[in-house]
Short mmCIF file of C-alpha atoms and ligand atoms in Angstrom, two decimals:
data_model
loop_
_atom_site.label_atom_id
_atom_site.label_comp_id
_atom_site.label_asym_id
_atom_site.label_seq_id
_atom_site.Cartn_x
_atom_site.Cartn_y
_atom_site.Cartn_z
CA MET A 172 69.99 197.60 130.14
CA SER A 173 73.32 195.88 130.74
CA ARG A 174 75.24 195.16 127.59
CA THR A 175 77.46 192.64 129.32
CA GLY A 176 77.91 189.57 127.18
CA VAL A 177 77.41 191.26 123.80
CA THR A 178 79.98 190.07 121.28
CA LEU A 179 82.66 192.43 119.97
CA THR A 180 81.31 192.21 116.43
CA ARG A 181 77.77 193.04 117.42
CA PHE A 182 78.84 195.85 119.76
CA ILE A 183 80.88 197.60 117.08
CA GLY A 184 78.21 197.08 114.48
CA GLU A 185 75.65 198.74 116.77
CA THR A 186 77.77 201.60 118.06
CA GLU A 187 79.93 202.73 115.16
CA ALA A 188 78.69 205.35 112.71
CA ASP A 189 77.14 204.40 109.38
CA GLY A 190 79.60 203.28 106.78
CA ALA A 191 82.05 201.92 109.32
CA ALA A 192 81.64 198.30 108.31
CA ASP A 193 85.33 198.15 107.46
CA PHE A 194 86.18 199.50 110.92
CA ALA A 195 84.16 196.71 112.55
CA ASP A 196 86.01 194.28 110.32
CA LEU A 197 89.34 195.82 111.32
CA LEU A 198 88.63 195.39 115.03
CA GLY A 199 87.49 191.83 114.32
CA HIS A 200 90.82 191.13 112.63
CA ILE A 201 92.69 192.56 115.63
CA GLY A 202 90.67 190.25 117.81
CA LEU A 203 91.60 187.32 115.55
CA ALA A 204 95.31 188.18 115.72
CA GLY A 205 94.93 188.35 119.50
CA LYS A 206 93.50 184.83 119.56
CA LEU A 207 96.48 183.55 117.56
CA VAL A 208 98.97 185.28 119.85
CA ALA A 209 97.13 184.01 122.94
CA ARG A 210 97.28 180.48 121.51
CA ASP A 211 101.05 180.74 121.05
CA LEU A 212 101.56 182.23 124.50
CA ARG A 213 99.66 179.38 126.12
CA ARG A 214 102.39 177.10 124.75
CA ALA A 215 105.21 179.51 125.60
CA GLY A 216 106.69 177.35 128.31
CA LEU A 217 106.68 174.37 125.93
CA ILE A 218 108.32 175.99 122.93
CA ASP A 219 111.87 175.25 124.06
CA ILE A 220 110.82 171.70 124.90
CA LEU A 221 109.21 171.22 121.49
CA GLY A 222 112.14 172.81 119.75
CA VAL A 223 114.64 170.25 121.05
CA THR A 224 117.44 171.41 118.81
CA GLY A 225 116.62 174.98 119.68
CA GLU A 226 115.98 175.55 116.01
CA THR A 227 113.09 173.37 114.89
CA ASN A 228 109.92 172.09 116.53
CA VAL A 229 108.30 168.70 116.10
CA GLN A 230 106.58 169.86 112.91
CA GLY A 231 109.97 170.72 111.46
CA GLU A 232 109.20 174.44 111.60
CA ALA A 233 111.70 176.96 112.86
CA VAL A 234 111.11 177.84 116.50
CA LYS A 235 110.96 181.58 116.55
CA LYS A 236 111.05 183.88 119.48
CA LEU A 237 107.57 184.73 120.64
CA ASP A 238 107.73 188.38 119.71
CA THR A 239 108.60 187.42 116.12
CA LEU A 240 105.79 184.88 116.19
CA ALA A 241 103.37 187.52 117.45
CA ASN A 242 104.50 189.92 114.73
CA ASP A 243 104.06 187.22 112.08
CA ASN A 244 100.54 186.53 113.33
CA LEU A 245 99.54 190.17 112.96
CA ILE A 246 101.12 190.49 109.53
CA LYS A 247 99.46 187.27 108.33
CA VAL A 248 96.06 188.44 109.50
CA PHE A 249 96.31 191.89 107.95
CA GLN A 250 98.33 191.70 104.76
CA HIS A 251 95.58 190.02 102.72
CA SER A 252 92.68 191.58 104.60
CA GLY A 253 92.02 194.50 102.25
CA LEU A 254 91.59 196.68 105.35
CA VAL A 255 94.99 198.37 105.68
CA CYS A 256 97.49 200.02 103.39
CA ALA A 257 100.40 200.38 105.83
CA ILE A 258 101.70 198.49 108.85
CA GLY A 259 104.35 199.66 111.31
CA SER A 260 105.64 197.38 114.05
CA GLU A 261 108.14 197.45 116.87
CA GLU A 262 109.55 194.27 115.33
CA MET A 263 110.14 195.73 111.84
CA GLU A 264 112.76 198.36 111.16
CA LYS A 265 110.73 199.89 108.33
CA PRO A 266 106.98 200.15 107.76
CA LEU A 267 105.34 197.67 105.43
CA TYR A 268 103.48 199.53 102.69
CA LEU A 269 101.21 197.08 100.94
CA PRO A 270 102.35 196.55 97.36
CA ASP A 271 100.11 196.85 94.31
CA ASN A 272 99.47 193.10 94.18
CA LEU A 273 97.78 193.08 97.62
CA PRO A 274 94.36 194.61 98.33
CA ARG A 275 94.68 197.91 100.18
CA GLY A 276 92.23 199.40 102.65
CA ARG A 277 92.02 202.91 104.05
CA TYR A 278 93.50 202.19 107.50
CA MET A 279 97.10 202.28 108.68
CA LEU A 280 98.02 200.09 111.61
CA LEU A 281 100.87 200.47 114.09
CA PHE A 282 101.55 197.93 116.82
CA ASP A 283 103.81 196.51 119.45
CA PRO A 284 103.02 192.84 118.80
CA LEU A 285 104.27 191.52 122.13
CA ASP A 286 104.61 194.11 124.82
CA GLY A 287 106.47 192.99 127.92
CA SER A 288 108.10 190.14 126.06
CA SER A 289 110.71 189.62 128.79
CA ASN A 290 107.77 188.10 130.68
CA THR A 291 107.59 185.17 128.23
CA ASP A 292 110.07 183.11 130.19
CA VAL A 293 108.37 183.55 133.54
CA ASN A 294 104.67 183.08 132.76
CA MET A 295 103.76 186.69 133.47
CA PRO A 296 101.33 188.95 131.57
CA MET A 297 102.01 190.32 128.11
CA GLY A 298 100.13 192.48 125.64
CA THR A 299 99.64 193.65 122.08
CA ILE A 300 99.24 197.42 121.71
CA PHE A 301 97.71 198.90 118.55
CA SER A 302 97.13 202.30 117.00
CA ILE A 303 94.88 202.93 113.99
CA LEU A 304 95.12 205.86 111.59
CA ARG A 305 93.17 206.60 108.44
CA TYR A 306 94.86 207.21 105.10
CA ASN A 307 93.04 210.01 103.34
CA GLY A 308 95.41 210.26 100.40
CA LYS A 309 94.84 209.26 96.82
CA ALA A 310 94.89 205.67 95.61
CA GLY A 311 98.23 203.96 95.97
CA ALA A 312 100.48 203.39 98.93
CA PRO A 313 100.98 205.97 101.66
CA SER A 314 104.42 207.20 102.70
CA ASP A 315 106.26 207.67 106.00
CA ALA A 316 104.84 211.18 106.21
CA ASP A 317 101.30 209.73 106.14
CA LEU A 318 102.01 207.05 108.74
CA ILE A 319 104.19 208.90 111.25
CA ARG A 320 101.62 211.24 112.76
CA ARG A 321 100.74 212.87 116.05
CA GLY A 322 98.64 210.84 118.50
CA THR A 323 95.71 213.24 118.10
CA GLU A 324 95.25 211.82 114.59
CA GLN A 325 94.57 208.27 115.74
CA VAL A 326 91.05 207.13 114.85
CA ALA A 327 91.16 204.22 117.28
CA ALA A 328 93.58 202.54 119.64
CA GLY A 329 93.77 199.84 122.25
CA TYR A 330 95.49 196.78 123.55
CA ILE A 331 95.00 193.09 124.08
CA MET A 332 96.23 191.84 127.41
CA TYR A 333 97.19 188.20 127.82
CA GLY A 334 96.78 187.54 131.53
CA SER A 335 94.70 185.06 133.48
CA SER A 336 92.24 185.81 130.71
CA THR A 337 92.66 187.52 127.34
CA ILE A 338 91.02 190.92 127.18
CA LEU A 339 90.73 193.35 124.27
CA VAL A 340 90.31 197.00 125.27
CA PHE A 341 89.73 199.68 122.64
CA THR A 342 88.51 203.16 121.98
CA SER A 343 87.39 204.80 118.77
CA GLY A 344 86.82 208.12 120.49
CA GLN A 345 83.48 207.07 121.99
CA GLY A 346 84.57 205.77 125.36
CA VAL A 347 86.67 202.77 126.29
CA HIS A 348 85.30 199.26 126.22
CA GLY A 349 86.77 195.92 127.25
CA PHE A 350 85.93 192.49 125.81
CA THR A 351 87.06 189.29 127.46
CA LEU A 352 87.77 186.26 125.29
CA GLU A 353 85.50 183.34 126.16
CA PRO A 354 87.85 180.56 125.06
CA SER A 355 85.25 177.80 124.83
CA ILE A 356 83.35 179.64 122.07
CA GLY A 357 86.23 181.74 120.75
CA GLU A 358 84.28 185.01 121.08
CA TYR A 359 85.15 188.28 122.77
CA LEU A 360 82.27 189.26 125.07
CA LEU A 361 81.71 192.75 126.47
CA SER A 362 82.93 192.68 130.05
CA HIS A 363 83.87 196.33 130.74
CA HIS A 364 81.49 198.88 129.24
CA ALA A 365 82.40 202.61 129.16
CA ILE A 366 85.38 202.36 131.49
CA LYS A 367 86.02 205.51 133.55
CA MET A 368 89.19 205.60 135.59
CA PRO A 369 89.33 207.24 139.04
CA ALA A 370 90.63 210.84 139.00
CA LYS A 371 93.28 209.77 141.50
CA GLY A 372 94.62 206.40 142.56
CA SER A 373 96.80 204.85 145.22
CA VAL A 374 99.15 202.72 143.05
CA TYR A 375 102.30 203.59 141.13
CA ALA A 376 104.09 201.46 138.56
CA ALA A 377 107.76 202.12 137.77
CA ASN A 378 111.06 200.32 137.37
CA GLU A 379 112.51 201.89 140.47
CA GLY A 380 115.83 200.18 139.86
CA ASN A 381 116.47 203.17 137.60
CA TYR A 382 115.76 205.69 140.39
CA HIS A 383 119.31 207.08 140.45
CA LYS A 384 119.23 207.67 136.70
CA TRP A 385 116.12 209.86 136.91
CA ASP A 386 116.00 213.63 137.15
CA ALA A 387 115.43 215.21 140.57
CA GLY A 388 111.73 215.91 139.81
CA ALA A 389 110.99 212.24 139.07
CA ARG A 390 112.85 211.10 142.19
CA GLN A 391 111.06 213.64 144.37
CA PHE A 392 107.67 212.62 142.97
CA VAL A 393 108.23 208.96 143.80
CA ASP A 394 109.56 209.92 147.25
CA TYR A 395 106.36 211.91 147.73
CA LEU A 396 104.19 208.90 146.77
CA LYS A 397 105.88 206.86 149.48
CA GLN A 398 105.08 209.31 152.26
CA ALA A 399 102.10 208.46 154.44
CA ASP A 400 100.73 212.01 154.57
CA LYS A 401 97.99 211.35 152.05
CA PRO A 402 94.31 211.82 152.96
CA SER A 403 94.14 208.02 153.11
CA GLY A 404 96.96 208.00 155.70
CA ARG A 405 98.81 205.48 153.52
CA PRO A 406 101.62 205.71 150.98
CA TYR A 407 100.94 204.60 147.40
CA SER A 408 101.44 200.89 146.71
CA ALA A 409 104.08 199.86 144.14
CA ARG A 410 102.86 197.44 141.46
CA TYR A 411 105.07 196.81 138.42
CA SER A 412 104.63 193.88 136.06
CA GLY A 413 107.23 194.65 133.38
CA CYS A 414 104.39 194.81 130.85
CA LEU A 415 103.13 198.29 130.09
CA ALA A 416 99.75 197.09 128.79
CA ALA A 417 99.14 195.10 131.98
CA ASP A 418 100.20 197.97 134.23
CA VAL A 419 98.01 200.44 132.34
CA HIS A 420 95.13 197.96 132.48
CA ARG A 421 95.38 197.90 136.28
CA LEU A 422 95.40 201.72 136.38
CA LEU A 423 92.49 201.96 133.99
CA LEU A 424 90.35 199.93 136.35
CA GLY A 425 91.70 201.08 139.72
CA GLY A 426 93.53 204.38 139.17
CA GLY A 427 97.11 205.47 139.81
CA ILE A 428 100.15 206.27 137.68
CA TYR A 429 102.71 204.47 135.49
CA LEU A 430 106.00 206.20 134.83
CA TYR A 431 108.97 205.49 132.60
CA PRO A 432 110.90 208.77 132.89
CA ALA A 433 113.84 210.16 131.00
CA GLU A 434 117.15 208.84 132.30
CA LYS A 435 120.61 210.39 132.39
CA ASP A 436 121.84 208.20 129.54
CA LYS A 437 118.38 207.92 127.87
CA PRO A 438 116.89 211.41 127.71
CA GLN A 439 114.05 210.14 125.51
CA GLY A 440 113.13 207.38 127.95
CA LYS A 441 112.50 203.82 126.77
CA LEU A 442 108.99 203.57 125.42
CA ARG A 443 108.01 204.17 121.81
CA LEU A 444 105.69 207.01 120.92
CA LEU A 445 103.78 205.61 117.95
CA TYR A 446 102.81 202.13 119.08
CA GLU A 447 103.11 202.21 122.88
CA ALA A 448 102.61 205.73 124.29
CA ASN A 449 100.13 207.15 121.74
CA PRO A 450 97.59 204.31 121.73
CA LEU A 451 97.61 203.94 125.50
CA ALA A 452 97.35 207.73 125.86
CA MET A 453 94.23 207.73 123.67
CA VAL A 454 92.68 204.93 125.74
CA VAL A 455 93.49 206.56 129.07
CA GLU A 456 92.29 210.02 127.98
CA GLN A 457 89.04 208.51 126.74
CA ALA A 458 88.61 206.98 130.19
CA GLY A 459 89.16 210.37 131.90
CA GLY A 460 92.90 210.01 132.59
CA ARG A 461 95.99 211.73 131.20
CA ALA A 462 99.30 210.90 129.53
CA SER A 463 102.28 213.24 129.52
CA THR A 464 105.97 213.37 128.74
CA GLY A 465 106.24 215.36 131.96
CA THR A 466 106.10 218.62 130.07
CA GLU A 467 103.72 217.98 127.16
CA ASP A 468 100.62 215.88 126.46
CA ILE A 469 101.72 212.66 124.76
CA LEU A 470 99.07 212.99 122.07
CA LYS A 471 100.50 216.36 121.00
CA VAL A 472 104.11 215.22 120.63
CA ALA A 473 105.39 215.76 117.08
CA ALA A 474 106.23 212.38 115.53
CA THR A 475 109.31 212.22 113.35
CA THR A 476 110.44 208.60 113.22
CA LEU A 477 108.72 205.21 113.46
CA HIS A 478 110.61 204.03 116.52
CA GLN A 479 110.83 207.37 118.32
CA ARG A 480 111.02 207.12 122.11
CA VAL A 481 109.34 209.30 124.69
CA PRO A 482 109.29 209.64 128.50
CA LEU A 483 105.87 208.45 129.69
CA TRP A 484 103.73 209.42 132.68
CA ILE A 485 100.27 207.93 132.30
CA GLY A 486 97.27 207.25 134.49
CA SER A 487 94.78 209.07 136.67
CA ARG A 488 94.31 212.73 135.84
CA GLU A 489 95.30 214.15 139.23
CA ASP A 490 98.27 211.82 139.66
CA VAL A 491 99.74 212.77 136.27
CA SER A 492 99.22 216.48 136.92
CA LYS A 493 100.89 216.13 140.31
CA ALA A 494 103.86 214.37 138.68
CA GLU A 495 104.15 217.19 136.12
CA SER A 496 104.30 219.75 138.90
CA PHE A 497 107.29 217.91 140.41
CA ILE A 498 109.00 217.47 137.05
CA GLN A 499 108.52 221.10 136.16
CA GLY A 500 109.99 222.12 139.51
CA ALA A 501 106.81 223.66 140.83
CA GLN A 502 107.18 221.89 144.20
P1 AHM B 265 109.02 195.72 124.99
O1 AHM B 265 107.97 196.25 124.10
O2 AHM B 265 110.31 195.45 124.30
O3 AHM B 265 108.55 194.58 125.81
O4 AHM B 265 109.41 196.94 126.00
C1 AHM B 265 108.40 197.65 126.65
C2 AHM B 265 108.34 197.25 128.10
C3 AHM B 265 107.09 197.69 128.80
O5 AHM B 265 106.05 196.78 128.61
C4 AHM B 265 107.52 197.72 130.24
O6 AHM B 265 106.76 198.57 131.02
C5 AHM B 265 108.93 198.16 130.12
O7 AHM B 265 109.37 197.90 128.79
C6 AHM B 265 109.82 197.39 131.02
O8 AHM B 265 111.11 197.87 130.93
P2 AHM B 265 112.17 197.58 132.10
O9 AHM B 265 112.53 196.14 131.99
O10 AHM B 265 113.30 198.51 131.79
O11 AHM B 265 111.48 197.91 133.40
MG1 MG B 266 106.38 197.19 124.36
#
């Protein structure tokens, strides 16, 4: 029977193991933060107009950049929730470990509150990417060593994409499911059940302006994608939005590969391991795809710092493996 139309809350309640009521609550809170971010983004083009002085809006509040606003929304939703004990964000230099005077839960949350935020000014898609870990330590606050973990230790991960509609996609290790926000009732409804991505696609997403900064293997791989000698008789199509979550969303549904390789002056690439690469890698692997640094599975990369960067090749299984063979000089 089709499950299309089931609400997020009901779906998680029915599918998660016994005793996971707090996990359902956690996902519900992520959904709530997503609604708040989506609300702010809908007004993005008006914020400068409302903030006539550039500093305050008509309510007399400070007009903050949207990525700070998005971060504030997530913090507000979670810090009193009793669901988490640690929060790490792209927008905060250090993790927030919940102090003794706030209720602590057993989850640790990492996020990029507004992925693709250069798209704010041009009405293009953006996202929120999240990674969830469980704190198994004793009572009290965790430490950096508890929070900064390999991707294989994530218990759940996903993203919210703010596009023509708002969609929340997540995995808790039991497949990947997408819920589209029905704005008139304020509920996320199941729209993409058990997503499986094609083993191979015909789309690549990259900032090719950096082509001359890439290693030879990366350049040769993209040159190869542009040749028309594929079984389809056509080269791959280039599609790049400037928002990782949106590009990965396209690949999840239609197949292909996203790449942000190492560059001559940025050997670690641009994207962050803990709250961009790891969560999307978990989603894509759960949907049958792969994520690699070019030489190692993303989920196996040793994590040492909160804002650690990593080269990222992510998408359909065969496309990522093909890219690795170029990077590793096998072709
Ligand atoms: P952000 O989290 O600061 O927005 O940076 C991450 C973004 C990705 O969403 C996107 O794929 C990439 O950076 C775009 O970078 P570039 O402008 O170099 O192509
Ligand atoms: Mg980002």
